Amino acid sequence: MTKDIDWANIGFNYIKTDYRFVSNYKDGKWDNGNLTSDAVILLDESAGVLQYAQTCFEGLKAYRTVDGHVVCFRPDLNAKRMSDSCKRLEMPVYPEDKFVEAVEEVVKANIDFVPPYGTGASLYLRPYMFASSNVIGVKPAQEYQFRIFATPVGPYFKGGAKPVSVKISDFDRAAPHGTGHIKAGLNYAMSLHAIVQAHNEGFNENFYLDSATRTKIEETGGANIIFVTNDKKVITPKSNTILPSITRRSLMYVAEHYLGLQTEEREILLDELGNFAECALCGTAAVLSPVGKINNHGKEILLPSGMDEMGEVTKQLYETLIGIQTGKIEAPAGWIKVIE
Ligand code: PLP
Ligand code: COI
């Protein structure tokens, strides 16, 4: 029986569910892993995650489809990206097929927390890994824990599909040859001061620039960015220092193959921002959140789509993506993993 939760109003907050998956890495290998109802982790004071932030994570969602199934969206790509994160952080890779199996187990064990179709809510899954054994010299730990918890979520931004306002940040998110392209916890820790400042100034998000030249648009703290030109081309920043968003990759495919639009991944200059018709943030949590205003050091750029609703192309992209995720529109082969 689906839980009695006010699905339409839950926002993007942690709600404890019944089961989470846990697997330990010791003596060079992963154990089989199991589900547990215990949400508490007991760690040594010198655990690698606590001292040197050796941790990475993923985010994906389970959806209730129009015909009552429960599905996940492209979990194999999260498994692959987590492998890439682990390699960069000198952590042991959790086998990608086992990752997908564990996602399935966690969704099944918490099936009553999958929000009903049509509520706009979904079950967010948070796979993560951290160094659990002692370190004191700066080096990788010997032992690790991989976990997945689930929590039902609503829209990341209050107001759902209402356009947000963003500022160009004076802080850098990722260095050339650094860790911007992986999902390391440290990338998020360093963004907290910047986001608190942005919120205090009345903005919903930060647009980070490339830290090498500070002339190009990169991404926000938790989403990639797409722009739509006046002739309806969908473009997105090309950079080695942004996270390769699964949502963005999917949207670019949808734009081209479902909507017949031209797409391009290229460097986007700060100076070009005034030229676009639409802009939106994309990610698992953000889905596709329209941007209405961009503040560049006091100079305000108003997107022609305005602060009241999504632009036309953003809306088409949004509806097609949600349609694919909830089974209303046929998905490309391999995009949907049916859980139940
Ligand atoms: N960029 C950052 C920094 C993120 O944290 C996320 C969220 O995962 C994204 C982009 C979007 O990626 P995805 O679409 O795979 O969720
Ligand atoms: C996600 O979209 O899954 C993320 O990890 C981003 C974060 C803002 C929740």
mmCIF file of C-alpha atoms and ligand atoms in Angstrom:
data_model
loop_
_atom_site.group_PDB
_atom_site.id
_atom_site.type_symbol
_atom_site.label_atom_id
_atom_site.label_comp_id
_atom_site.label_asym_id
_atom_site.label_seq_id
_atom_site.Cartn_x
_atom_site.Cartn_y
_atom_site.Cartn_z
ATOM 1 C CA MET A 1 0.000 0.000 0.000
ATOM 2 C CA THR A 2 1.373 3.383 -1.019
ATOM 3 C CA LYS A 3 2.305 5.459 2.044
ATOM 4 C CA ASP A 4 -0.031 8.163 3.155
ATOM 5 C CA ILE A 5 2.152 11.178 2.345
ATOM 6 C CA ASP A 6 1.140 14.588 0.993
ATOM 7 C CA TRP A 7 2.963 13.861 -2.274
ATOM 8 C CA ALA A 8 2.163 17.171 -3.942
ATOM 9 C CA ASN A 9 3.886 19.158 -1.176
ATOM 10 C CA ILE A 10 6.955 17.189 -0.096
ATOM 11 C CA GLY A 11 9.616 19.324 -1.833
ATOM 12 C CA PHE A 12 13.198 18.093 -2.090
ATOM 13 C CA ASN A 13 13.794 16.953 1.473
ATOM 14 C CA TYR A 14 14.979 13.794 3.183
ATOM 15 C CA ILE A 15 12.204 11.461 4.291
ATOM 16 C CA LYS A 16 13.402 8.262 5.906
ATOM 17 C CA THR A 17 12.287 5.084 4.146
ATOM 18 C CA ASP A 18 12.299 1.493 5.379
ATOM 19 C CA TYR A 19 15.354 -0.121 3.764
ATOM 20 C CA ARG A 20 18.761 0.784 2.412
ATOM 21 C CA PHE A 21 21.458 -1.332 0.737
ATOM 22 C CA VAL A 22 24.905 -1.693 2.257
ATOM 23 C CA SER A 23 28.050 -3.454 1.040
ATOM 24 C CA ASN A 24 31.541 -3.372 2.547
ATOM 25 C CA TYR A 25 34.911 -3.491 0.835
ATOM 26 C CA LYS A 26 37.652 -5.180 2.829
ATOM 27 C CA ASP A 27 40.827 -7.145 1.999
ATOM 28 C CA GLY A 28 40.542 -6.124 -1.630
ATOM 29 C CA LYS A 29 36.976 -7.280 -2.292
ATOM 30 C CA TRP A 30 33.307 -6.348 -1.931
ATOM 31 C CA ASP A 31 31.009 -8.538 0.149
ATOM 32 C CA ASN A 32 27.611 -9.569 -1.244
ATOM 33 C CA GLY A 33 25.805 -6.684 0.370
ATOM 34 C CA ASN A 34 22.386 -6.701 1.999
ATOM 35 C CA LEU A 35 19.385 -4.574 2.832
ATOM 36 C CA THR A 36 19.149 -3.114 6.306
ATOM 37 C CA SER A 37 16.589 -1.072 8.179
ATOM 38 C CA ASP A 38 19.378 0.673 10.123
ATOM 39 C CA ALA A 39 19.935 4.197 8.763
ATOM 40 C CA VAL A 40 22.777 4.968 11.171
ATOM 41 C CA ILE A 41 26.462 4.573 10.250
ATOM 42 C CA LEU A 42 29.066 4.090 12.972
ATOM 43 C CA LEU A 43 32.532 5.248 11.961
ATOM 44 C CA ASP A 44 35.986 5.439 13.459
ATOM 45 C CA GLU A 45 37.162 8.983 14.241
ATOM 46 C CA SER A 46 39.945 8.665 11.676
ATOM 47 C CA ALA A 47 37.856 7.235 8.808
ATOM 48 C CA GLY A 48 39.095 8.470 5.433
ATOM 49 C CA VAL A 49 35.772 10.103 4.621
ATOM 50 C CA LEU A 50 35.905 12.235 7.767
ATOM 51 C CA GLN A 51 39.499 13.344 7.399
ATOM 52 C CA TYR A 52 40.088 13.726 3.663
ATOM 53 C CA ALA A 53 36.564 13.653 2.189
ATOM 54 C CA GLN A 54 37.127 10.454 0.243
ATOM 55 C CA THR A 55 33.546 10.040 -0.894
ATOM 56 C CA CYS A 56 31.417 10.202 -4.024
ATOM 57 C CA PHE A 57 27.751 9.724 -4.805
ATOM 58 C CA GLU A 58 25.085 9.376 -7.463
ATOM 59 C CA GLY A 59 21.459 10.405 -7.863
ATOM 60 C CA LEU A 60 18.666 8.808 -9.856
ATOM 61 C CA LYS A 61 14.923 8.389 -9.587
ATOM 62 C CA ALA A 62 12.240 5.706 -9.669
ATOM 63 C CA TYR A 63 8.905 6.714 -11.211
ATOM 64 C CA ARG A 64 5.400 5.298 -11.190
ATOM 65 C CA THR A 65 4.280 5.038 -14.819
ATOM 66 C CA VAL A 66 0.904 5.826 -16.304
ATOM 67 C CA ASP A 67 0.053 2.098 -16.417
ATOM 68 C CA GLY A 68 1.116 1.416 -12.812
ATOM 69 C CA HIS A 69 4.632 0.041 -13.227
ATOM 70 C CA VAL A 70 7.661 1.288 -11.310
ATOM 71 C CA VAL A 71 10.697 2.134 -13.434
ATOM 72 C CA CYS A 72 14.147 3.689 -13.160
ATOM 73 C CA PHE A 73 15.693 5.986 -15.726
ATOM 74 C CA ARG A 74 19.054 4.892 -17.182
ATOM 75 C CA PRO A 75 20.579 3.467 -13.955
ATOM 76 C CA ASP A 76 23.405 1.922 -16.001
ATOM 77 C CA LEU A 77 24.713 5.427 -16.712
ATOM 78 C CA ASN A 78 24.790 6.257 -12.993
ATOM 79 C CA ALA A 79 26.703 3.017 -12.398
ATOM 80 C CA LYS A 80 29.230 3.991 -15.060
ATOM 81 C CA ARG A 81 29.613 7.543 -13.764
ATOM 82 C CA MET A 82 30.142 6.240 -10.242
ATOM 83 C CA SER A 83 32.924 3.982 -11.556
ATOM 84 C CA ASP A 84 34.552 7.055 -13.089
ATOM 85 C CA SER A 85 34.225 8.970 -9.807
ATOM 86 C CA CYS A 86 35.744 6.079 -7.837
ATOM 87 C CA LYS A 87 38.715 5.767 -10.177
ATOM 88 C CA ARG A 88 39.517 9.473 -9.892
ATOM 89 C CA LEU A 89 39.284 9.320 -6.077
ATOM 90 C CA GLU A 90 41.333 6.097 -5.702
ATOM 91 C CA MET A 91 38.291 4.226 -4.438
ATOM 92 C CA PRO A 92 37.375 0.658 -5.442
ATOM 93 C CA VAL A 93 34.780 0.475 -8.218
ATOM 94 C CA TYR A 94 31.482 -1.108 -7.228
ATOM 95 C CA PRO A 95 30.674 -3.498 -10.113
ATOM 96 C CA GLU A 96 28.261 -1.750 -12.481
ATOM 97 C CA ASP A 97 25.875 -4.694 -12.867
ATOM 98 C CA LYS A 98 25.735 -5.099 -9.072
ATOM 99 C CA PHE A 99 25.044 -1.360 -8.740
ATOM 100 C CA VAL A 100 21.967 -1.694 -10.959
ATOM 101 C CA GLU A 101 20.829 -4.815 -9.064
ATOM 102 C CA ALA A 102 21.192 -2.976 -5.754
ATOM 103 C CA VAL A 103 19.149 -0.030 -7.080
ATOM 104 C CA GLU A 104 16.434 -2.508 -8.019
ATOM 105 C CA GLU A 105 16.534 -4.131 -4.569
ATOM 106 C CA VAL A 106 16.225 -0.796 -2.776
ATOM 107 C CA VAL A 107 13.298 0.337 -4.924
ATOM 108 C CA LYS A 108 11.493 -2.982 -4.419
ATOM 109 C CA ALA A 109 12.078 -2.881 -0.652
ATOM 110 C CA ASN A 110 10.648 0.647 -0.468
ATOM 111 C CA ILE A 111 7.990 0.256 -3.125
ATOM 112 C CA ASP A 112 5.309 1.837 -0.926
ATOM 113 C CA PHE A 113 7.321 5.068 -0.999
ATOM 114 C CA VAL A 114 7.171 5.365 -4.788
ATOM 115 C CA PRO A 115 4.781 8.288 -5.272
ATOM 116 C CA PRO A 116 1.637 7.701 -7.329
ATOM 117 C CA TYR A 117 1.633 8.676 -11.002
ATOM 118 C CA GLY A 118 0.651 12.254 -11.662
ATOM 119 C CA THR A 119 1.717 13.735 -8.308
ATOM 120 C CA GLY A 120 4.945 15.180 -9.723
ATOM 121 C CA ALA A 121 6.888 13.381 -6.972
ATOM 122 C CA SER A 122 9.285 10.448 -7.431
ATOM 123 C CA LEU A 123 11.505 8.174 -5.360
ATOM 124 C CA TYR A 124 15.031 9.600 -5.330
ATOM 125 C CA LEU A 125 17.858 7.091 -4.955
ATOM 126 C CA ARG A 126 21.167 8.108 -3.503
ATOM 127 C CA PRO A 127 23.990 5.606 -4.106
ATOM 128 C CA TYR A 128 27.204 6.660 -2.365
ATOM 129 C CA MET A 129 30.556 5.341 -1.297
ATOM 130 C CA PHE A 130 32.969 6.446 1.380
ATOM 131 C CA ALA A 131 36.292 5.486 2.935
ATOM 132 C CA SER A 132 35.419 3.736 6.191
ATOM 133 C CA SER A 133 38.833 2.727 7.571
ATOM 134 C CA ASN A 134 41.488 4.807 9.316
ATOM 135 C CA VAL A 135 43.907 7.102 7.622
ATOM 136 C CA ILE A 136 46.124 9.775 9.046
ATOM 137 C CA GLY A 137 48.736 10.249 6.331
ATOM 138 C CA VAL A 138 47.176 11.617 3.146
ATOM 139 C CA LYS A 139 46.500 8.387 1.260
ATOM 140 C CA PRO A 140 43.566 6.243 0.145
ATOM 141 C CA ALA A 141 41.898 4.135 2.846
ATOM 142 C CA GLN A 142 41.896 0.331 2.742
ATOM 143 C CA GLU A 143 38.200 -0.175 3.467
ATOM 144 C CA TYR A 144 35.048 1.334 1.949
ATOM 145 C CA GLN A 145 31.308 1.192 2.265
ATOM 146 C CA PHE A 146 28.838 1.432 -0.620
ATOM 147 C CA ARG A 147 25.262 2.320 0.224
ATOM 148 C CA ILE A 148 22.013 3.254 -1.478
ATOM 149 C CA PHE A 149 19.164 4.927 0.330
ATOM 150 C CA ALA A 150 15.829 6.051 -1.061
ATOM 151 C CA THR A 151 13.765 9.113 -0.238
ATOM 152 C CA PRO A 152 10.601 10.398 -1.890
ATOM 153 C CA VAL A 153 11.045 13.885 -3.363
ATOM 154 C CA GLY A 154 9.112 16.618 -5.098
ATOM 155 C CA PRO A 155 10.511 19.537 -7.109
ATOM 156 C CA TYR A 156 14.055 20.720 -6.324
ATOM 157 C CA PHE A 157 13.058 24.368 -6.615
ATOM 158 C CA LYS A 158 10.048 25.659 -4.709
ATOM 159 C CA GLY A 159 7.355 26.492 -7.220
ATOM 160 C CA GLY A 160 8.194 23.532 -9.465
ATOM 161 C CA ALA A 161 8.203 24.724 -13.047
ATOM 162 C CA LYS A 162 8.354 28.462 -12.200
ATOM 163 C CA PRO A 163 11.430 30.171 -13.642
ATOM 164 C CA VAL A 164 14.321 30.730 -11.245
ATOM 165 C CA SER A 165 16.774 33.605 -11.010
ATOM 166 C CA VAL A 166 20.508 32.963 -10.934
ATOM 167 C CA LYS A 167 23.697 34.925 -10.455
ATOM 168 C CA ILE A 168 27.117 34.609 -12.023
ATOM 169 C CA SER A 169 29.246 33.389 -9.154
ATOM 170 C CA ASP A 170 32.569 34.898 -8.141
ATOM 171 C CA PHE A 171 33.565 31.542 -6.689
ATOM 172 C CA ASP A 172 35.006 28.752 -8.795
ATOM 173 C CA ARG A 173 33.522 25.291 -8.732
ATOM 174 C CA ALA A 174 36.118 23.193 -10.542
ATOM 175 C CA ALA A 175 39.712 23.591 -11.632
ATOM 176 C CA PRO A 176 41.126 22.460 -14.971
ATOM 177 C CA HIS A 177 42.360 18.881 -14.440
ATOM 178 C CA GLY A 178 40.493 18.816 -11.110
ATOM 179 C CA THR A 179 37.359 16.904 -10.092
ATOM 180 C CA GLY A 180 34.536 18.888 -11.724
ATOM 181 C CA HIS A 181 33.681 16.015 -14.077
ATOM 182 C CA ILE A 182 33.026 13.505 -11.284
ATOM 183 C CA LYS A 183 30.483 13.412 -8.482
ATOM 184 C CA ALA A 184 32.841 13.908 -5.543
ATOM 185 C CA GLY A 185 31.359 15.126 -2.266
ATOM 186 C CA LEU A 186 34.121 17.724 -2.103
ATOM 187 C CA ASN A 187 32.667 19.543 -5.147
ATOM 188 C CA TYR A 188 29.489 20.127 -3.171
ATOM 189 C CA ALA A 189 31.158 21.077 0.116
ATOM 190 C CA MET A 190 32.979 23.923 -1.604
ATOM 191 C CA SER A 191 29.758 25.164 -3.223
ATOM 192 C CA LEU A 192 27.886 25.602 0.078
ATOM 193 C CA HIS A 193 29.321 29.010 0.934
ATOM 194 C CA ALA A 194 28.576 30.231 -2.596
ATOM 195 C CA ILE A 195 24.979 28.979 -2.531
ATOM 196 C CA VAL A 196 24.277 30.411 0.918
ATOM 197 C CA GLN A 197 25.535 33.782 -0.324
ATOM 198 C CA ALA A 198 23.455 33.540 -3.495
ATOM 199 C CA HIS A 199 20.336 32.666 -1.480
ATOM 200 C CA ASN A 200 20.987 35.566 0.909
ATOM 201 C CA GLU A 201 21.131 37.871 -2.097
ATOM 202 C CA GLY A 202 17.795 36.518 -3.362
ATOM 203 C CA PHE A 203 19.016 34.182 -6.109
ATOM 204 C CA ASN A 204 18.027 30.550 -6.494
ATOM 205 C CA GLU A 205 21.318 29.334 -7.945
ATOM 206 C CA ASN A 206 24.841 30.168 -9.087
ATOM 207 C CA PHE A 207 26.174 29.918 -12.609
ATOM 208 C CA TYR A 208 29.824 28.972 -12.288
ATOM 209 C CA LEU A 209 32.345 30.091 -14.881
ATOM 210 C CA ASP A 210 35.336 28.131 -16.137
ATOM 211 C CA SER A 211 38.004 28.851 -13.558
ATOM 212 C CA ALA A 212 40.859 29.059 -16.086
ATOM 213 C CA THR A 213 39.559 32.131 -17.952
ATOM 214 C CA ARG A 214 36.300 33.081 -16.173
ATOM 215 C CA THR A 215 34.774 33.868 -19.560
ATOM 216 C CA LYS A 216 32.716 30.732 -20.196
ATOM 217 C CA ILE A 217 29.515 29.378 -18.644
ATOM 218 C CA GLU A 218 29.901 25.980 -16.996
ATOM 219 C CA GLU A 219 27.063 24.745 -14.753
ATOM 220 C CA THR A 220 25.366 25.288 -11.395
ATOM 221 C CA GLY A 221 26.185 23.535 -8.127
ATOM 222 C CA GLY A 222 23.771 20.703 -8.910
ATOM 223 C CA ALA A 223 22.701 20.876 -12.552
ATOM 224 C CA ASN A 224 23.916 21.356 -16.118
ATOM 225 C CA ILE A 225 22.571 24.207 -18.243
ATOM 226 C CA ILE A 226 20.894 24.316 -21.642
ATOM 227 C CA PHE A 227 20.150 27.351 -23.770
ATOM 228 C CA VAL A 228 17.756 27.759 -26.680
ATOM 229 C CA THR A 229 18.668 30.177 -29.463
ATOM 230 C CA ASN A 230 16.159 32.398 -31.251
ATOM 231 C CA ASP A 231 16.045 29.900 -34.098
ATOM 232 C CA LYS A 232 15.307 27.055 -31.633
ATOM 233 C CA LYS A 233 18.660 25.376 -31.551
ATOM 234 C CA VAL A 234 19.378 23.679 -28.220
ATOM 235 C CA ILE A 235 22.912 24.284 -27.030
ATOM 236 C CA THR A 236 24.818 23.283 -23.925
ATOM 237 C CA PRO A 237 28.286 24.119 -22.587
ATOM 238 C CA LYS A 238 31.142 21.887 -23.658
ATOM 239 C CA SER A 239 33.727 21.608 -20.927
ATOM 240 C CA ASN A 240 35.915 19.011 -19.250
ATOM 241 C CA THR A 241 35.194 20.457 -15.840
ATOM 242 C CA ILE A 242 31.423 19.954 -15.644
ATOM 243 C CA LEU A 243 29.552 16.854 -14.561
ATOM 244 C CA PRO A 244 28.360 14.834 -17.573
ATOM 245 C CA SER A 245 24.670 15.053 -16.715
ATOM 246 C CA ILE A 246 22.573 12.061 -17.717
ATOM 247 C CA THR A 247 19.524 14.318 -17.976
ATOM 248 C CA ARG A 248 21.379 16.701 -20.290
ATOM 249 C CA ARG A 249 22.606 13.872 -22.508
ATOM 250 C CA SER A 250 19.040 12.536 -22.655
ATOM 251 C CA LEU A 251 17.550 15.963 -23.415
ATOM 252 C CA MET A 252 19.969 16.574 -26.272
ATOM 253 C CA TYR A 253 18.879 13.232 -27.740
ATOM 254 C CA VAL A 254 15.207 14.110 -27.220
ATOM 255 C CA ALA A 255 15.701 17.528 -28.867
ATOM 256 C CA GLU A 256 17.256 15.963 -31.923
ATOM 257 C CA HIS A 257 15.362 12.703 -32.317
ATOM 258 C CA TYR A 258 11.925 13.443 -30.845
ATOM 259 C CA LEU A 259 11.533 17.163 -31.529
ATOM 260 C CA GLY A 260 13.595 17.469 -34.701
ATOM 261 C CA LEU A 261 15.645 20.360 -33.317
ATOM 262 C CA GLN A 262 19.256 21.152 -33.991
ATOM 263 C CA THR A 263 21.595 20.664 -31.041
ATOM 264 C CA GLU A 264 25.140 21.680 -30.274
ATOM 265 C CA GLU A 265 27.609 21.175 -27.452
ATOM 266 C CA ARG A 266 30.067 24.062 -27.534
ATOM 267 C CA GLU A 267 31.793 26.627 -25.393
ATOM 268 C CA ILE A 268 29.314 29.300 -24.321
ATOM 269 C CA LEU A 269 30.705 32.707 -23.466
ATOM 270 C CA LEU A 270 29.486 34.867 -20.627
ATOM 271 C CA ASP A 271 29.209 37.644 -23.212
ATOM 272 C CA GLU A 272 26.649 35.661 -25.202
ATOM 273 C CA LEU A 273 24.075 35.376 -22.428
ATOM 274 C CA GLY A 274 21.951 38.241 -23.717
ATOM 275 C CA ASN A 275 21.453 36.476 -27.066
ATOM 276 C CA PHE A 276 19.402 33.480 -25.970
ATOM 277 C CA ALA A 277 15.636 32.917 -26.110
ATOM 278 C CA GLU A 278 15.452 30.374 -23.278
ATOM 279 C CA CYS A 279 17.638 28.891 -20.586
ATOM 280 C CA ALA A 280 17.063 25.991 -18.180
ATOM 281 C CA LEU A 281 18.845 23.898 -15.549
ATOM 282 C CA CYS A 282 18.822 20.159 -16.060
ATOM 283 C CA GLY A 283 19.541 17.266 -13.763
ATOM 284 C CA THR A 284 17.922 14.404 -11.904
ATOM 285 C CA ALA A 285 16.881 16.680 -9.036
ATOM 286 C CA ALA A 286 16.311 19.829 -11.115
ATOM 287 C CA VAL A 287 14.611 17.885 -13.948
ATOM 288 C CA LEU A 288 14.327 20.875 -16.321
ATOM 289 C CA SER A 289 13.940 24.102 -14.373
ATOM 290 C CA PRO A 290 13.559 27.252 -16.462
ATOM 291 C CA VAL A 291 15.800 30.232 -15.787
ATOM 292 C CA GLY A 292 14.064 33.612 -16.092
ATOM 293 C CA LYS A 293 16.809 36.003 -15.027
ATOM 294 C CA ILE A 294 20.596 35.950 -14.907
ATOM 295 C CA ASN A 295 22.406 38.568 -12.842
ATOM 296 C CA ASN A 296 25.927 39.291 -14.018
ATOM 297 C CA HIS A 297 27.440 41.517 -11.318
ATOM 298 C CA GLY A 298 24.442 43.798 -11.121
ATOM 299 C CA LYS A 299 23.638 43.688 -14.814
ATOM 300 C CA GLU A 300 20.362 41.841 -15.229
ATOM 301 C CA ILE A 301 19.704 39.662 -18.243
ATOM 302 C CA LEU A 302 16.021 38.878 -18.641
ATOM 303 C CA LEU A 303 15.353 35.832 -20.765
ATOM 304 C CA PRO A 304 12.573 36.590 -23.288
ATOM 305 C CA SER A 305 10.621 33.613 -21.868
ATOM 306 C CA GLY A 306 10.223 35.693 -18.671
ATOM 307 C CA MET A 307 9.663 34.905 -14.991
ATOM 308 C CA ASP A 308 6.146 33.438 -15.287
ATOM 309 C CA GLU A 309 6.455 30.286 -17.304
ATOM 310 C CA MET A 310 8.716 27.939 -19.209
ATOM 311 C CA GLY A 311 9.807 28.892 -22.684
ATOM 312 C CA GLU A 312 8.222 27.015 -25.576
ATOM 313 C CA VAL A 313 11.123 24.701 -26.378
ATOM 314 C CA THR A 314 11.920 24.091 -22.695
ATOM 315 C CA LYS A 315 8.306 23.014 -22.224
ATOM 316 C CA GLN A 316 8.444 20.607 -25.163
ATOM 317 C CA LEU A 317 11.669 19.121 -23.862
ATOM 318 C CA TYR A 318 10.265 18.857 -20.342
ATOM 319 C CA GLU A 319 7.050 17.189 -21.412
ATOM 320 C CA THR A 320 8.804 14.732 -23.685
ATOM 321 C CA LEU A 321 11.341 13.763 -21.022
ATOM 322 C CA ILE A 322 8.688 13.325 -18.318
ATOM 323 C CA GLY A 323 6.548 11.447 -20.853
ATOM 324 C CA ILE A 324 9.403 9.016 -21.491
ATOM 325 C CA GLN A 325 10.130 8.582 -17.775
ATOM 326 C CA THR A 326 6.503 7.906 -16.885
ATOM 327 C CA GLY A 327 5.719 5.609 -19.796
ATOM 328 C CA LYS A 328 3.473 7.959 -21.761
ATOM 329 C CA ILE A 329 5.945 8.284 -24.613
ATOM 330 C CA GLU A 330 7.966 5.400 -25.996
ATOM 331 C CA ALA A 331 11.552 5.492 -24.717
ATOM 332 C CA PRO A 332 14.677 4.835 -26.756
ATOM 333 C CA ALA A 333 15.929 1.269 -26.267
ATOM 334 C CA GLY A 334 17.626 0.730 -22.906
ATOM 335 C CA TRP A 335 16.529 3.944 -21.208
ATOM 336 C CA ILE A 336 13.894 2.478 -18.920
ATOM 337 C CA LYS A 337 14.532 -0.272 -16.379
ATOM 338 C CA VAL A 338 11.265 -1.829 -15.260
ATOM 339 C CA ILE A 339 11.407 -2.722 -11.556
ATOM 340 C CA GLU A 340 7.849 -3.908 -11.026
HETATM 341 N N1 PLP B 1 25.812 18.855 -12.427
HETATM 342 C C1 PLP B 1 25.977 18.661 -11.115
HETATM 343 C C2 PLP B 1 27.049 19.416 -10.432
HETATM 344 C C3 PLP B 1 25.150 17.756 -10.437
HETATM 345 O O1 PLP B 1 25.291 17.554 -9.126
HETATM 346 C C4 PLP B 1 24.147 17.060 -11.142
HETATM 347 C C5 PLP B 1 23.303 16.090 -10.469
HETATM 348 O O2 PLP B 1 23.520 14.934 -10.487
HETATM 349 C C6 PLP B 1 24.005 17.315 -12.497
HETATM 350 C C7 PLP B 1 24.852 18.213 -13.118
HETATM 351 C C8 PLP B 1 22.974 16.615 -13.303
HETATM 352 O O3 PLP B 1 23.327 15.296 -13.581
HETATM 353 P P1 PLP B 1 22.242 14.198 -13.829
HETATM 354 O O4 PLP B 1 21.395 14.674 -14.952
HETATM 355 O O5 PLP B 1 23.018 12.990 -14.207
HETATM 356 O O6 PLP B 1 21.474 14.046 -12.571
HETATM 357 C C1 COI B 2 21.014 15.068 -8.541
HETATM 358 O O1 COI B 2 20.386 15.728 -9.357
HETATM 359 O O2 COI B 2 20.831 13.858 -8.390
HETATM 360 C C2 COI B 2 22.050 15.680 -7.714
HETATM 361 O O3 COI B 2 22.856 14.982 -7.177
HETATM 362 C C3 COI B 2 22.077 17.122 -7.525
HETATM 363 C C4 COI B 2 21.787 17.588 -6.153
HETATM 364 C C5 COI B 2 21.475 19.032 -6.274
HETATM 365 C C6 COI B 2 20.706 16.896 -5.427
#
